[in-house]
Short mmCIF file of C-alpha atoms in Angstrom, two decimals:
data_model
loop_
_atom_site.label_atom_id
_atom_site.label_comp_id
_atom_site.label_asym_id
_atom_site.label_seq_id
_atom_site.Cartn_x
_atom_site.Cartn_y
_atom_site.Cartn_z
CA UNK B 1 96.66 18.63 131.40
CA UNK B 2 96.19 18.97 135.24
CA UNK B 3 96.56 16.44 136.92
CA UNK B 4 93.59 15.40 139.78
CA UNK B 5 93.68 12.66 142.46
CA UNK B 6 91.07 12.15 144.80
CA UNK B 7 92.26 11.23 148.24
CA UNK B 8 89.63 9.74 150.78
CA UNK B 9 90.71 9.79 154.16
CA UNK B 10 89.54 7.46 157.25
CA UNK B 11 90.20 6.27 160.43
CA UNK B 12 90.93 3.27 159.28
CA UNK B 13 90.51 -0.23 160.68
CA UNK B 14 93.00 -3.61 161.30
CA UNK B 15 90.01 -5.80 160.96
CA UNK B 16 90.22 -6.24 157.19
CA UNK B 17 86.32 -7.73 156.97
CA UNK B 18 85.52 -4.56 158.53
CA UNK B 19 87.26 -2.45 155.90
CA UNK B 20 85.23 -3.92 153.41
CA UNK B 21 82.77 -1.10 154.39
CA UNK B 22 85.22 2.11 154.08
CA UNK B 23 86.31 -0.26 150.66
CA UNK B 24 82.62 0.16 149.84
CA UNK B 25 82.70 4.20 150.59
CA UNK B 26 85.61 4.54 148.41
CA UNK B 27 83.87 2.51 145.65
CA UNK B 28 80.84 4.40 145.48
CA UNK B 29 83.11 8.01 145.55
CA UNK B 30 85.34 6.75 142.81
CA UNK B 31 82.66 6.34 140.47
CA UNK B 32 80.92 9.85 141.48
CA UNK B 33 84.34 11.24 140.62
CA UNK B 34 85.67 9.40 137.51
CA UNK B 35 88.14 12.43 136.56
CA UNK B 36 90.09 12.03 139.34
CA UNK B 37 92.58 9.61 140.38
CA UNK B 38 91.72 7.73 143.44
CA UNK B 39 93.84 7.14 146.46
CA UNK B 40 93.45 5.88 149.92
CA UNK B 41 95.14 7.25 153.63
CA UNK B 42 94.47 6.54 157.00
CA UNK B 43 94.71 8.51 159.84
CA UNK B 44 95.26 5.85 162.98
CA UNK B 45 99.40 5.38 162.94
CA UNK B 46 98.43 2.59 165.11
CA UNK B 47 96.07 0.84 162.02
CA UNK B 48 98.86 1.64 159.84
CA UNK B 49 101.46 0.05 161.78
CA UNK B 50 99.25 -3.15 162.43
CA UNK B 51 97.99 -3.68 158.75
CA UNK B 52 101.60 -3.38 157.39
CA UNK B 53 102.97 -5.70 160.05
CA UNK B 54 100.16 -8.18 159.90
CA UNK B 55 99.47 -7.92 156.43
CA UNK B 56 102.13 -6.39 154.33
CA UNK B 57 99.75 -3.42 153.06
CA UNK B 58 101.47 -0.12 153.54
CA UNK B 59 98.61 2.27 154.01
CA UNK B 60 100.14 6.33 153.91
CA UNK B 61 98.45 8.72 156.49
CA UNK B 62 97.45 12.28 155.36
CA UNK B 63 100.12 14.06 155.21
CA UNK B 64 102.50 11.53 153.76
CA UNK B 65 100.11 11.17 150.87
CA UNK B 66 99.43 14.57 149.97
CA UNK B 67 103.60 14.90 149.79
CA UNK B 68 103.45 12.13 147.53
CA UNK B 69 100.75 13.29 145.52
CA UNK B 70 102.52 16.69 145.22
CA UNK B 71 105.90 15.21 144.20
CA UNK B 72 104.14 13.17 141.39
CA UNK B 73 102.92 16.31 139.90
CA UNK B 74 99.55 16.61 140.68
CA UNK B 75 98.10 19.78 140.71
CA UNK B 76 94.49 19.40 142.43
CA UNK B 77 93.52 17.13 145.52
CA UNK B 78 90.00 16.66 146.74
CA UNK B 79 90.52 14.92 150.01
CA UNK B 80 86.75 13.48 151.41
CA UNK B 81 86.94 12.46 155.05
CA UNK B 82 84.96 9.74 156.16
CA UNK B 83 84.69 10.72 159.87
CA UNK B 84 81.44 10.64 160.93
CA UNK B 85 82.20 14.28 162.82
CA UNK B 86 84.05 17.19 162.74
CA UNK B 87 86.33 16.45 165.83
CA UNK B 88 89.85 15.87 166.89
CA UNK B 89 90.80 13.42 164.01
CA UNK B 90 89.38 15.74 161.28
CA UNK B 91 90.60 18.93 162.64
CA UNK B 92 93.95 16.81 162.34
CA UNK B 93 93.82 16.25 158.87
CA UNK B 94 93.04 19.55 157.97
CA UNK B 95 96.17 20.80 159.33
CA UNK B 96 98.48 18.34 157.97
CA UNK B 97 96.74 18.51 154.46
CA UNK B 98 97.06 21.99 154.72
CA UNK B 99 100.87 22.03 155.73
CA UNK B 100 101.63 19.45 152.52
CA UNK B 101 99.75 20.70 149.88
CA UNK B 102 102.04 23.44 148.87
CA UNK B 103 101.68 24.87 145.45
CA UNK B 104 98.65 22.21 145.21
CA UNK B 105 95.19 23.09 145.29
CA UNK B 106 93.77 21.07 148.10
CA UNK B 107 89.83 20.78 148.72
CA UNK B 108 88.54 19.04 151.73
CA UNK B 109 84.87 17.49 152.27
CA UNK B 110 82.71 17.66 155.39
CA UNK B 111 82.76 14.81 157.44
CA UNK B 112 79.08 12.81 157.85
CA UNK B 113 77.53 15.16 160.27
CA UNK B 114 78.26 18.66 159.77
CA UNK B 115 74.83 20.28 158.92
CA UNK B 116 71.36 19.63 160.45
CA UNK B 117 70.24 19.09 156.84
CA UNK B 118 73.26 16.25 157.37
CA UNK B 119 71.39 14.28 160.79
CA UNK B 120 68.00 14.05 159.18
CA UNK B 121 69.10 12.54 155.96
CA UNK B 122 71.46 10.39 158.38
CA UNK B 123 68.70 9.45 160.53
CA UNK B 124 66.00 8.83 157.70
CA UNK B 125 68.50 6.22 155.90
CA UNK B 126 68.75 4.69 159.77
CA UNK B 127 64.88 4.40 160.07
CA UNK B 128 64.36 3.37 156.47
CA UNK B 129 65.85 -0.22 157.46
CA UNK B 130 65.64 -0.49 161.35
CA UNK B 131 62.67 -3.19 162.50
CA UNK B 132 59.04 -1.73 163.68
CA UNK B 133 59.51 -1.74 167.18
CA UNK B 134 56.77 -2.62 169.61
CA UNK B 135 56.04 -0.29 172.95
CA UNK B 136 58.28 -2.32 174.52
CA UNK B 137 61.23 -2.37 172.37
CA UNK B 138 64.53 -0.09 171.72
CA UNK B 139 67.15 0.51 169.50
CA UNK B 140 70.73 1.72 170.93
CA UNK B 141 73.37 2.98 168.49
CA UNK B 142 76.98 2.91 169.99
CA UNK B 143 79.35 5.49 168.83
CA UNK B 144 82.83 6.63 169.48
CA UNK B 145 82.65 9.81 171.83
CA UNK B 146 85.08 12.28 171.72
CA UNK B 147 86.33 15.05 173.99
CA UNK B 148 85.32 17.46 171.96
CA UNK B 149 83.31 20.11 172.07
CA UNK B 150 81.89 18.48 168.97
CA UNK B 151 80.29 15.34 171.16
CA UNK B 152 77.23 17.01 171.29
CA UNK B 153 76.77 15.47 168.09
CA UNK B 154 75.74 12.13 169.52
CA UNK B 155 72.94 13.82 171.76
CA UNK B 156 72.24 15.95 168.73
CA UNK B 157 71.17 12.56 166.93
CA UNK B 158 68.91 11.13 169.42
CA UNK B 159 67.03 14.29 168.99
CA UNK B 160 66.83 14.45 165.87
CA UNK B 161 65.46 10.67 165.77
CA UNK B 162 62.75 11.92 167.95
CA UNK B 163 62.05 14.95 165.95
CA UNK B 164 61.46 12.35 163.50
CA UNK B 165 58.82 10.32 165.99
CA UNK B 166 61.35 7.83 166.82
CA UNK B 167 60.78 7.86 170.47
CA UNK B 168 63.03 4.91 171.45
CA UNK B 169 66.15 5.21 169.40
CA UNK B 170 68.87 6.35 172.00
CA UNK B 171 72.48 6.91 170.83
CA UNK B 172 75.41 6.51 173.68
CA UNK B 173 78.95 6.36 172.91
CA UNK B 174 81.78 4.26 174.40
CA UNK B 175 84.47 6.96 175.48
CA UNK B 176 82.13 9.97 176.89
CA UNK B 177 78.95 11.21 177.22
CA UNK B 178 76.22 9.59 176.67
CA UNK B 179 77.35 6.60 177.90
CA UNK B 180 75.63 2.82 178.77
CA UNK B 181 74.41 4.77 181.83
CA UNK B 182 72.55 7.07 179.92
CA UNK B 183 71.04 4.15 177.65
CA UNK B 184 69.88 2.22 180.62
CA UNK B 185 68.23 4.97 182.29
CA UNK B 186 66.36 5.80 178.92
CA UNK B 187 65.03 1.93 178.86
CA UNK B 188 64.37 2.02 182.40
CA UNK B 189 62.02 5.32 181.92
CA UNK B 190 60.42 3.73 179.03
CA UNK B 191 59.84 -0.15 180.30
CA UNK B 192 61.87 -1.72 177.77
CA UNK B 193 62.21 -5.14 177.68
CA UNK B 194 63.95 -6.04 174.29
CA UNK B 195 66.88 -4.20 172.87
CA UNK B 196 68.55 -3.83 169.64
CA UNK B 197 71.96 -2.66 169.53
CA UNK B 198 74.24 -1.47 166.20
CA UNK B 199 77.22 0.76 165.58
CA UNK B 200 76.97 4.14 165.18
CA UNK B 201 80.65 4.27 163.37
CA UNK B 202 81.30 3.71 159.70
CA UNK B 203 83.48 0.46 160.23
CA UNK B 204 82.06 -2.59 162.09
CA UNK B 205 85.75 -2.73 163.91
CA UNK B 206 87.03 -3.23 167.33
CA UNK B 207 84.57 -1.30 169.23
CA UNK B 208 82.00 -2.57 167.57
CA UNK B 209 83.19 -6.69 167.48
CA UNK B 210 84.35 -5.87 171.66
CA UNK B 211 82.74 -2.89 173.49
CA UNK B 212 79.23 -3.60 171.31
CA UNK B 213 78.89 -7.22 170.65
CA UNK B 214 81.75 -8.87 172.65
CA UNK B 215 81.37 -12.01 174.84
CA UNK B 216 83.29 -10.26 177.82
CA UNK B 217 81.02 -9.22 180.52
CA UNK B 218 81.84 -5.52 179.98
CA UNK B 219 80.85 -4.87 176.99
CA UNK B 220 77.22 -3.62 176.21
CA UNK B 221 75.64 -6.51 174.92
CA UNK B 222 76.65 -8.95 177.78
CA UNK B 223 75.98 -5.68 180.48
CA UNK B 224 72.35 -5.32 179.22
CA UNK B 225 71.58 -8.85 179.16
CA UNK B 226 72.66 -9.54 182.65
CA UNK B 227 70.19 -6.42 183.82
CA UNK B 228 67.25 -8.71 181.65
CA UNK B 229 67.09 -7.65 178.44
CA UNK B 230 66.56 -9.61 175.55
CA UNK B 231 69.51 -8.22 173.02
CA UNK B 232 69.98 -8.38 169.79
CA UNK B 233 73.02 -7.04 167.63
CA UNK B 234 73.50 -5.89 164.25
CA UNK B 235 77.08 -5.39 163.33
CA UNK B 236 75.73 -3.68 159.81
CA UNK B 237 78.51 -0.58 160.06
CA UNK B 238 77.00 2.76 158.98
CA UNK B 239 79.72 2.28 155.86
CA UNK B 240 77.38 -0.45 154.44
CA UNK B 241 73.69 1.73 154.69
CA UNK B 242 72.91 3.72 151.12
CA UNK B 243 71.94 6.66 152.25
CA UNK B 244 75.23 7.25 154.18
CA UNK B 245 77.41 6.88 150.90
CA UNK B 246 75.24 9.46 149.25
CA UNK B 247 75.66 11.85 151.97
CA UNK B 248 79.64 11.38 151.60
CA UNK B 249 79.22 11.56 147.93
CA UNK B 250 76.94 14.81 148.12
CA UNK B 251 79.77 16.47 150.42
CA UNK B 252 82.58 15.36 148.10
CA UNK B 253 81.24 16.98 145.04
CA UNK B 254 80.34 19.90 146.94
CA UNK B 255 84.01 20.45 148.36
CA UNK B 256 85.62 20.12 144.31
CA UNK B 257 82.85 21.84 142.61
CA UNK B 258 81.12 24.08 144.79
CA UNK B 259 84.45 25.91 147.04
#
């Protein structure tokens, strides 16, 4: 019988209330795939490090766990990323998946946003809980950034929020383009006066529970309040929406039955 392991693949995250959302991914992937043998990696050496000094959990990145995988005879490996783009950090797991499978048949799944078909459904399940906001009133998602190319992809979703006649939903990121700068000239242009602010990452982490929400006077929440706005934050982590885990789920079965 061949054997088949499922391995699903994230950044990863040292806050361990915050991994209770990539926990909750993994969950709801497990159970789409019940033939396959679930196992976890990270891809952050730095996570790694920190989780097995702090808490004595030893937490295998990609490659390590696709060597393992092969040495315990496995013969099939669907490996589901849950970056939420194709960038650096997935392009990185490609190749080392790649360079350890061997003899293994190794399938990889898209990351969140890889097709427009991918940003609609992503920005519907957004909408579908976000407050009705009065002319006055934003929402700002914070993502990553990235230096590459791929970035666009934050721009990409503001646009497609407005394609869906969400006029004051404005993404920025926290390392690159669009940045707070961007955000504040969008509220400026529009009048705002009160602001929601979220994550736009799958774990409610350290750029979230600092850059995002922190009480230093640099981060976004404490920056937008001193220029007058009202703020409030949701820490919900796109992890914990539905619709997010059915879009992993959809590009999971895709990559083991469909390639």
């Amino acid at each position: 019988m061949r054997k088949k392991a499922l391995a699903i693949i994230s950044f990863g995250t040292s806050y361990p209330k915050a991994r209770r959302s990539i926990e909750t991914l993994e969950q709801r992937l497990s159970e789409a795939m019940p033939e396959y043998d679930f196992y976890r990696a990270f891809t952050s050496e730095m996570v790694i490090r920190k989780i097995a000094r702090e808490e004595g959990i030893q937490i295998l990145n990609p490659e390590k766990l696709i060597c393992q995988l092969r040495q315990q005879g496995y013969t099939e490996v669907v490996c589901q990323s849950l970056h939420v783009i194709p960038g650096i950090e997935y392009e990185k797991i490609c190749a080392q998946i790649q360079n350890a499978a061997g003899e293994m048949q190794v399938k990889i799944g898209q990351p969140m946003l890889t097709s427009q078909e991918d940003y609609v459904h992503v920005c519907q399940a957004l909408l579908g809980q976000m407050p009705t906001l009065k002319e006055d009133e934003a929402f700002v998602y914070m993502g990553h950034g990235t230096e590459h190319a791929v970035n666009a992809a934050y721009s990409q979703v503001e646009n497609t929020f407005r394609f869906l006649d969400a006029e004051r939903v404005y993404v920025g990121t926290v390392e690159g383009f669009p940045g707070l700068d961007y955000i504040q000239k969008r509220l400026q242009a529009h009048r705002i006066r009160k602001v929601w602010i979220a994550p736009f990452l799958i774990v409610a982490g350290d750029h979230a529970q600092n850059d995002l929400a922190g009480s230093e006077a640099d981060s976004w929440k404490s920056i937008l309040s001193a220029a007058g706005y009202t703020v409030n934050v949701s820490l919900q982590a796109l992890g914990d929406v539905s619709g997010i885990g059915e879009l992993f789920v959809k590009h999971c079965i895709h990559a083991a039955y469909m390639t």
